[in-house]
mmCIF file with all atom_site columns, C-alpha atoms in Angstrom:
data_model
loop_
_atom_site.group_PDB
_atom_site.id
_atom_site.type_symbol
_atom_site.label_atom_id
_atom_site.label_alt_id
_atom_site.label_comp_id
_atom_site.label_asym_id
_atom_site.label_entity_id
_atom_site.label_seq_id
_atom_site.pdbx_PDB_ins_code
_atom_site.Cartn_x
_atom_site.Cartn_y
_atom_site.Cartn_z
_atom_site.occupancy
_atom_site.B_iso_or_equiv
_atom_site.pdbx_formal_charge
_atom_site.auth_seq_id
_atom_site.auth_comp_id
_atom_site.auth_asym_id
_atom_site.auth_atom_id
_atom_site.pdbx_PDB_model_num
ATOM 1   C CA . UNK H 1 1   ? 0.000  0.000  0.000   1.00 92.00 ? 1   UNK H CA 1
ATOM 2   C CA . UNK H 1 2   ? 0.994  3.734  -0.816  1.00 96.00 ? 2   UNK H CA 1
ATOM 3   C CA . UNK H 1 3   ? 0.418  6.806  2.124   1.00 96.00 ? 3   UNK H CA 1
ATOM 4   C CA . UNK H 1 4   ? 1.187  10.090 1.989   1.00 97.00 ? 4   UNK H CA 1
ATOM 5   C CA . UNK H 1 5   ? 3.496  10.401 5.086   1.00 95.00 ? 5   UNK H CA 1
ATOM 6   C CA . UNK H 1 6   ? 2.883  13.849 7.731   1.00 93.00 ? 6   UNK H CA 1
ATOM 7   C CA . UNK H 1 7   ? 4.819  15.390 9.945   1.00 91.00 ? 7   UNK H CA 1
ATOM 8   C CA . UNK H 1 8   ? 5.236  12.690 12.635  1.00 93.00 ? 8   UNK H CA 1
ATOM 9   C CA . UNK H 1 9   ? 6.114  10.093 10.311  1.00 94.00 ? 9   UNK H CA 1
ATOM 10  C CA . UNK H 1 10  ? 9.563  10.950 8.864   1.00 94.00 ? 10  UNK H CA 1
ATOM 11  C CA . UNK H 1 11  ? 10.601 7.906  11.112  1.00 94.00 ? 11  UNK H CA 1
ATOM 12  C CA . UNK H 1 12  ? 9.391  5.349  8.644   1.00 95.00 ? 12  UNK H CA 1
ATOM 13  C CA . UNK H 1 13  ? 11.345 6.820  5.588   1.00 96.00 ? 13  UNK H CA 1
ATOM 14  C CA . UNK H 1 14  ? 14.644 8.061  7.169   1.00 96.00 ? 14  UNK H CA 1
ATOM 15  C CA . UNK H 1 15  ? 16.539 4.691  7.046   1.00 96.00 ? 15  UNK H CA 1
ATOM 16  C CA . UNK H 1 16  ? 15.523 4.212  3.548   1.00 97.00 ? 16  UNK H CA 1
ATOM 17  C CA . UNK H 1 17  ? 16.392 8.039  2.499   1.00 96.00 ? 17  UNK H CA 1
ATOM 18  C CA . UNK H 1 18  ? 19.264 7.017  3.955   1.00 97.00 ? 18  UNK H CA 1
ATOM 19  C CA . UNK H 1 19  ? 20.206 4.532  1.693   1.00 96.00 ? 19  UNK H CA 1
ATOM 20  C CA . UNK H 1 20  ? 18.746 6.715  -1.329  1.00 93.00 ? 20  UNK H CA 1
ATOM 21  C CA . UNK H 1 21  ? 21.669 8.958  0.055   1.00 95.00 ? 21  UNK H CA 1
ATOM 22  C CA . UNK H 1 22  ? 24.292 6.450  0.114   1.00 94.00 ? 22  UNK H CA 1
ATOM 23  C CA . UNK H 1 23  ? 23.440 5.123  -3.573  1.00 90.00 ? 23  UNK H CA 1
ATOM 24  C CA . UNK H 1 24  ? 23.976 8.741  -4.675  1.00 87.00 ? 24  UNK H CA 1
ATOM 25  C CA . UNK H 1 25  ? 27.543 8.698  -2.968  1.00 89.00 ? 25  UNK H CA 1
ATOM 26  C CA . UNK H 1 26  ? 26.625 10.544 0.369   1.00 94.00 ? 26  UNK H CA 1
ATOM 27  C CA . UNK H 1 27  ? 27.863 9.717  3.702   1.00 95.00 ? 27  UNK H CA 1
ATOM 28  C CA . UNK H 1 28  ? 25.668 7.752  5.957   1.00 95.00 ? 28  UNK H CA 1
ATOM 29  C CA . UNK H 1 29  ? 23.982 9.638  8.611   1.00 94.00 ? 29  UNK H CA 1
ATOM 30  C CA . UNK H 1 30  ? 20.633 8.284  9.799   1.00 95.00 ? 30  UNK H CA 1
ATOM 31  C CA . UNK H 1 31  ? 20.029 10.962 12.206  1.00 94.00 ? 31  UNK H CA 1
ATOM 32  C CA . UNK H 1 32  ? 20.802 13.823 9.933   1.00 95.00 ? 32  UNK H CA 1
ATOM 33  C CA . UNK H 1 33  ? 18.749 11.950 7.401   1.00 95.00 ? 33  UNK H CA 1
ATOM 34  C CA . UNK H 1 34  ? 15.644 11.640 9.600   1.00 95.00 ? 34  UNK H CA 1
ATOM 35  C CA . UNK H 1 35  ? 16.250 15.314 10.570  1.00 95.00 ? 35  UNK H CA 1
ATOM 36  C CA . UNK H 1 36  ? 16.539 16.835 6.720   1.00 96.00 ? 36  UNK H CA 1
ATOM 37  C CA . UNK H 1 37  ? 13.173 14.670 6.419   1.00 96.00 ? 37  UNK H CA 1
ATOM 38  C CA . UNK H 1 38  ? 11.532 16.351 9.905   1.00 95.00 ? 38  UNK H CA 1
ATOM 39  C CA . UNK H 1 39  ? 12.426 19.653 8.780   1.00 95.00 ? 39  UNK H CA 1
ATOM 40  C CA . UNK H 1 40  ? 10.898 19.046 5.237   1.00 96.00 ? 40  UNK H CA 1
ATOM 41  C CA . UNK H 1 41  ? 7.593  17.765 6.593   1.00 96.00 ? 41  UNK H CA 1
ATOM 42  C CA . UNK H 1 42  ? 7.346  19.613 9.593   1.00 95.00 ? 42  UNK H CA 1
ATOM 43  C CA . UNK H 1 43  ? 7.506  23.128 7.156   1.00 95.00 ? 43  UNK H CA 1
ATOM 44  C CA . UNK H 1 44  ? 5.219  21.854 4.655   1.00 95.00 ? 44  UNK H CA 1
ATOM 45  C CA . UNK H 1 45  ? 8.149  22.011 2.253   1.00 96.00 ? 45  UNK H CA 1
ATOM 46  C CA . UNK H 1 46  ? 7.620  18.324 0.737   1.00 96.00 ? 46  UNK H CA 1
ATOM 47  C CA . UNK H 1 47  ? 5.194  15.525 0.078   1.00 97.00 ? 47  UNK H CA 1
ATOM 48  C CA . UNK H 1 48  ? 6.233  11.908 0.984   1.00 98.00 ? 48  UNK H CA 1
ATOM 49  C CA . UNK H 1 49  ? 4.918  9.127  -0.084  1.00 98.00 ? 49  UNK H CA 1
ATOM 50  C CA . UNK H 1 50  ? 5.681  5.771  1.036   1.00 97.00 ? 50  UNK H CA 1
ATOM 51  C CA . UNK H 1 51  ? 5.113  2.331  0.491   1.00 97.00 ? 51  UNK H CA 1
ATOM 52  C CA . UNK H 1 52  ? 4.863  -0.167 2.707   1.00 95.00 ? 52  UNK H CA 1
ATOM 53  C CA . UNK H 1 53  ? 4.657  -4.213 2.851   1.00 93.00 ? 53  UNK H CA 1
ATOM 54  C CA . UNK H 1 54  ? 0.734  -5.223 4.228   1.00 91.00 ? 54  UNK H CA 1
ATOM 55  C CA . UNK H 1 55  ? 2.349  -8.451 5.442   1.00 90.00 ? 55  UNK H CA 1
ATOM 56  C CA . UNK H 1 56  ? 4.945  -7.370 7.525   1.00 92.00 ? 56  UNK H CA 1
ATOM 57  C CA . UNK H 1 57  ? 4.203  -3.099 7.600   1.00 91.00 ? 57  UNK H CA 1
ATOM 58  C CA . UNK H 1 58  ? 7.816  -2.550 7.126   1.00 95.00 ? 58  UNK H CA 1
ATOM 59  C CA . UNK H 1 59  ? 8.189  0.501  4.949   1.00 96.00 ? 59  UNK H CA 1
ATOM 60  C CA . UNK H 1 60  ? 9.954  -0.542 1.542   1.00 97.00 ? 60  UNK H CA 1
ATOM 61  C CA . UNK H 1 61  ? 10.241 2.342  -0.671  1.00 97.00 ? 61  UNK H CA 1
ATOM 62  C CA . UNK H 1 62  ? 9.127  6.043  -0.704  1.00 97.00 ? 62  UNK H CA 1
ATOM 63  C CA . UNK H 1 63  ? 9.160  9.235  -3.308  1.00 97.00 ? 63  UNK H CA 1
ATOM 64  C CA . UNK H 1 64  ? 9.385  12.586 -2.075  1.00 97.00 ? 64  UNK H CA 1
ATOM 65  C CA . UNK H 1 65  ? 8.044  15.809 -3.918  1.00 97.00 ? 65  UNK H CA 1
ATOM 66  C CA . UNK H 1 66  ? 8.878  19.474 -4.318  1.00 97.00 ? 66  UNK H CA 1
ATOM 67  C CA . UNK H 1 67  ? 6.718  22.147 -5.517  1.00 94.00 ? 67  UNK H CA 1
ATOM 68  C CA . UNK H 1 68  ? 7.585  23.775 -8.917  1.00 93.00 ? 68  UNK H CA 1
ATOM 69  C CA . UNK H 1 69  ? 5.762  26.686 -9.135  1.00 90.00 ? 69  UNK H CA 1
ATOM 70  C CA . UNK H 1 70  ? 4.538  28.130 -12.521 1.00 83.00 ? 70  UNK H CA 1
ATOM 71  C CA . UNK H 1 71  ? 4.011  31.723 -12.850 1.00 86.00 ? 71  UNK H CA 1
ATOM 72  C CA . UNK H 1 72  ? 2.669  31.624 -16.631 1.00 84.00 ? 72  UNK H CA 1
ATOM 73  C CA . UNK H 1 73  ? 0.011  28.974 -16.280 1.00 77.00 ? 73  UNK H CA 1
ATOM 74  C CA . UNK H 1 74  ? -0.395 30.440 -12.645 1.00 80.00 ? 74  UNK H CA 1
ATOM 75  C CA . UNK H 1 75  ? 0.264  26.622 -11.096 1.00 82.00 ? 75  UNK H CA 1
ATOM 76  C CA . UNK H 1 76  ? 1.852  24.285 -8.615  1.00 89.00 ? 76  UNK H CA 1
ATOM 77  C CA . UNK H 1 77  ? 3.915  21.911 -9.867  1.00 93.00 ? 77  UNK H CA 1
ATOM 78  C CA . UNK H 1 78  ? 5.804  19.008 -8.782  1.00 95.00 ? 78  UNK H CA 1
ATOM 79  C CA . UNK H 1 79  ? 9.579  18.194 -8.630  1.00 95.00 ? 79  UNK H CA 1
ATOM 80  C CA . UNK H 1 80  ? 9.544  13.939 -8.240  1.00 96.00 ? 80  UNK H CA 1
ATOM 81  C CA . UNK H 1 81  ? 12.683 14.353 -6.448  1.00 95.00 ? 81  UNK H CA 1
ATOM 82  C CA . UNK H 1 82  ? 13.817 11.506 -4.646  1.00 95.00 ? 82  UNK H CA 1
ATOM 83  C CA . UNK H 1 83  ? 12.909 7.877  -5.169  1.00 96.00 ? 83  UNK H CA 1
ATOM 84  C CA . UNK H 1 84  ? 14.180 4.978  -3.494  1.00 95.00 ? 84  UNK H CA 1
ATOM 85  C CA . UNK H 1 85  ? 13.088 1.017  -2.864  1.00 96.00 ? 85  UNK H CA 1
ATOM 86  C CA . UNK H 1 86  ? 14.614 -1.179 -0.533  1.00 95.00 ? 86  UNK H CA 1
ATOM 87  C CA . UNK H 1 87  ? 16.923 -3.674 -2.945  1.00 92.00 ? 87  UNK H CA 1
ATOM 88  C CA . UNK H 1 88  ? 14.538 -6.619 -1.546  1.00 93.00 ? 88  UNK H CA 1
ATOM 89  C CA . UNK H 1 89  ? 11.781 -5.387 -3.005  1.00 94.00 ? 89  UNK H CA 1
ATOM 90  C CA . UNK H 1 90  ? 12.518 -4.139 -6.039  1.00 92.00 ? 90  UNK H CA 1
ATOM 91  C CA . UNK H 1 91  ? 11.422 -5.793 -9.525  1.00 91.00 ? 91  UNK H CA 1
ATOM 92  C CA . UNK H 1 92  ? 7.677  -6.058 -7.999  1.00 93.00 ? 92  UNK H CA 1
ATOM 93  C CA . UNK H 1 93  ? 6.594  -2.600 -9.699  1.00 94.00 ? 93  UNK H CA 1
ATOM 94  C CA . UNK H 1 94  ? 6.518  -0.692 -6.477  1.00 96.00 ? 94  UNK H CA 1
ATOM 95  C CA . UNK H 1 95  ? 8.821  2.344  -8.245  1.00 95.00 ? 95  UNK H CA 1
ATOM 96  C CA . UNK H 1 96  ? 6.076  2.198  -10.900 1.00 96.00 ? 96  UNK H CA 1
ATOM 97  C CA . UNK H 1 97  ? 3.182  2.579  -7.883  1.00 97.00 ? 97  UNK H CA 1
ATOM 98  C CA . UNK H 1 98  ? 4.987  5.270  -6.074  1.00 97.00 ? 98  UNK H CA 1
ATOM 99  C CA . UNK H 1 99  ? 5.268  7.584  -9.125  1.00 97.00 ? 99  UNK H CA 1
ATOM 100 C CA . UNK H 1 100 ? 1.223  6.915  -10.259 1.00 96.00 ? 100 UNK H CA 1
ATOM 101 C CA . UNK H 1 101 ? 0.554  7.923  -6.729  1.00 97.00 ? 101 UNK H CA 1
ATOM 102 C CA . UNK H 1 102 ? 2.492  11.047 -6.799  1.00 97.00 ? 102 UNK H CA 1
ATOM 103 C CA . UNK H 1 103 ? 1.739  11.577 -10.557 1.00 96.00 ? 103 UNK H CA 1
ATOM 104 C CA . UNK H 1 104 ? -2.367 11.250 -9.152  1.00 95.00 ? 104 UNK H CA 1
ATOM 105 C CA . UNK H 1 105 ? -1.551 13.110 -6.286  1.00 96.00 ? 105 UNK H CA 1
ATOM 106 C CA . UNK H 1 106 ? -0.166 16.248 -8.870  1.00 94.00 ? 106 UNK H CA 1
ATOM 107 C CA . UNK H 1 107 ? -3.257 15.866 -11.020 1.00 93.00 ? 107 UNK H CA 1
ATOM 108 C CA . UNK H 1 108 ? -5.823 16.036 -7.869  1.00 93.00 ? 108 UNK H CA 1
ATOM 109 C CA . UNK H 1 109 ? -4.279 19.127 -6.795  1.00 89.00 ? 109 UNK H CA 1
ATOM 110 C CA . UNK H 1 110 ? -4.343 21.135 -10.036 1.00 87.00 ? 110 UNK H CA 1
ATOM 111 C CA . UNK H 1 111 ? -0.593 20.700 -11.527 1.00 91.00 ? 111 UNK H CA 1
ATOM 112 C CA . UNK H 1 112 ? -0.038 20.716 -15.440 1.00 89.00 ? 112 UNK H CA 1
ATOM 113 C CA . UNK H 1 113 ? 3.113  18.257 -15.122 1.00 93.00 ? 113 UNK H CA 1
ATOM 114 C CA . UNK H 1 114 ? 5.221  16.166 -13.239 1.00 96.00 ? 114 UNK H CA 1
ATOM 115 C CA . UNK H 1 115 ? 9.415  16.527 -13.637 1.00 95.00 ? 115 UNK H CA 1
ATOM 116 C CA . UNK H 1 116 ? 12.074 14.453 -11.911 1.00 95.00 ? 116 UNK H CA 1
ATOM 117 C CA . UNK H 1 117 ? 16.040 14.203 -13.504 1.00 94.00 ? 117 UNK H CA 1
ATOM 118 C CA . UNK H 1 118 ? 17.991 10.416 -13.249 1.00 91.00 ? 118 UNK H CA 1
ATOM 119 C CA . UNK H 1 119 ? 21.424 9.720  -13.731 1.00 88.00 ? 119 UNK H CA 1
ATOM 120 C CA . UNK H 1 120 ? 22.438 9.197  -17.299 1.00 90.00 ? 120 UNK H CA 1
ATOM 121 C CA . UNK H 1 121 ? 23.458 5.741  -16.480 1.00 90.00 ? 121 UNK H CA 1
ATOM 122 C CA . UNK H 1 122 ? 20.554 4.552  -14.794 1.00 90.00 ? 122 UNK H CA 1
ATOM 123 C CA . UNK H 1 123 ? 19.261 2.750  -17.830 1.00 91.00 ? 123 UNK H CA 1
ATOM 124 C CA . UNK H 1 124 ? 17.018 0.911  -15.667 1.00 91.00 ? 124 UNK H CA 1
ATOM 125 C CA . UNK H 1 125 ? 15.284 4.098  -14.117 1.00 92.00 ? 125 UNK H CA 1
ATOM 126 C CA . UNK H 1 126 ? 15.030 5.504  -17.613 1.00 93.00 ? 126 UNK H CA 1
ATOM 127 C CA . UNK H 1 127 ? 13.378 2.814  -18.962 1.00 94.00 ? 127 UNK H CA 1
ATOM 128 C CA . UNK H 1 128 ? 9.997  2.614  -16.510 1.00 94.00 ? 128 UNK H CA 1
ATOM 129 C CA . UNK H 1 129 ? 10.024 6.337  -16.606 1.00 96.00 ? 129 UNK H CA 1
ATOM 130 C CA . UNK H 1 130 ? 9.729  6.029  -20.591 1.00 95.00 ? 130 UNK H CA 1
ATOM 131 C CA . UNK H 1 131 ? 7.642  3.381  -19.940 1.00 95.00 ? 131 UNK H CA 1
ATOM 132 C CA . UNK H 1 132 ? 5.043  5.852  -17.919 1.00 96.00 ? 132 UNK H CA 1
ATOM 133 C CA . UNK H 1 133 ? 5.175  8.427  -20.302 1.00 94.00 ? 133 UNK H CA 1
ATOM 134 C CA . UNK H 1 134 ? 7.635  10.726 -19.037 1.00 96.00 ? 134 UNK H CA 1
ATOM 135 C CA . UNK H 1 135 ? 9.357  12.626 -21.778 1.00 95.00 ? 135 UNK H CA 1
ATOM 136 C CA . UNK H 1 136 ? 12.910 13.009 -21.936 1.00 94.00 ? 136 UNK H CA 1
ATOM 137 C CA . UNK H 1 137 ? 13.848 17.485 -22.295 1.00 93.00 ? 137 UNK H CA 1
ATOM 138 C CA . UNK H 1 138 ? 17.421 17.106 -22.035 1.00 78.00 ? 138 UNK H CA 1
ATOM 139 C CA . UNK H 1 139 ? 20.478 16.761 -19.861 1.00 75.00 ? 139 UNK H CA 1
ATOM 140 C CA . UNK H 1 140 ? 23.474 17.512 -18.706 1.00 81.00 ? 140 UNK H CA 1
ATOM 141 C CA . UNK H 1 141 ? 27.052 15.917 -17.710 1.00 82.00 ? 141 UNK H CA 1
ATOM 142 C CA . UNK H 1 142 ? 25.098 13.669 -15.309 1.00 87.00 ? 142 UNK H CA 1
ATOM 143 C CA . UNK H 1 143 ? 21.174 13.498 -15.138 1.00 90.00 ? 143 UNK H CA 1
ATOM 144 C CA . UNK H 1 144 ? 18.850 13.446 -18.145 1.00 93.00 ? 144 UNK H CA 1
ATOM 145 C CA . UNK H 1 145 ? 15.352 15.845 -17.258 1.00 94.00 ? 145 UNK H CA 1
ATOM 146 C CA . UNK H 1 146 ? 12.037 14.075 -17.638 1.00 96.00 ? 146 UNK H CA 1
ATOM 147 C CA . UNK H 1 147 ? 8.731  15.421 -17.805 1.00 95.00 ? 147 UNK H CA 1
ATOM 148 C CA . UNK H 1 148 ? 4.810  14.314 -17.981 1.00 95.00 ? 148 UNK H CA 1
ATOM 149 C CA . UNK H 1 149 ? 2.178  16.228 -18.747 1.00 93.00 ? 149 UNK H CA 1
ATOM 150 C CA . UNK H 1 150 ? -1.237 15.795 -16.454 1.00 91.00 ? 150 UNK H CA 1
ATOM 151 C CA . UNK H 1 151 ? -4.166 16.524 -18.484 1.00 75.00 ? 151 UNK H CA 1
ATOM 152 C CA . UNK H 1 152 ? -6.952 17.013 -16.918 1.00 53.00 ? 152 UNK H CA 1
#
């Protein structure tokens, strides 16, 4: 199952951001993880979504969201920044779930389009965002920009 995350709930992400953090080359810090998280949540500056196992509740994957905001077609837009599944669970389409649920999630609350950026060799990630309907805008030395538009 997919829920939006509040506030008091950065807990059952941080150790997975975490990891999301370490993939990406970062230094592991759990506690300044779970604080960057806190401080997101706690000053409505991002939406977290995350997924987690019915069987055993253990949280196994989460996508968190920044608002883009849009000053010609006067909207609020979304940034799919960070996306991350526990390597146990992955190959079982939960990457695929997380982005329809913040990509349904943009489209409820008014936004034209949904953006995120990969690494240009994450052929894998590239692929199921292709797969979605994300169009590739362009890139630079390291990450290729994707976008899909929400019609209404």
């Amino acid at each position: 199952m997919i829920n939006q995350i509040g506030p008091e709930e950065a807990h059952l992400v941080a150790g997975l951001f975490n990891q999301y953090r370490i993939f990406y080359n970062q230094f592991s810090d759990i506690g300044m993880a779970k604080a960057f998280l806190d401080e997101r949540l706690q000053n409505n500056e991002s939406i977290i979504f995350a997924a987690i196992d019915r069987n055993t509740q253990k949280t196994v994957g989460f996508t968190q969201l920044y608002a883009k905001y849009s000053s010609v077609k006067l909207s609020k837009n979304w940034i799919l920044n960070d996306l991350y599944v526990d390597t146990a669970y992955r190959k079982q389409g939960i990457c695929e779930k997380l982005i329809k649920k913040a990509m349904d999630f943009a489209k409820t609350n008014g936004s034209t389009f949904v953006q995120l950026k990969t690494a240009i060799d994450n052929h894998i990630a590239q692929h199921l965002y292709e797969s979605i309907g994300f169009v590739k805008q362009g890139n630079d030395e390291e990450f290729f920009l994707y976008k899909i538009a929400l019609n209404s």
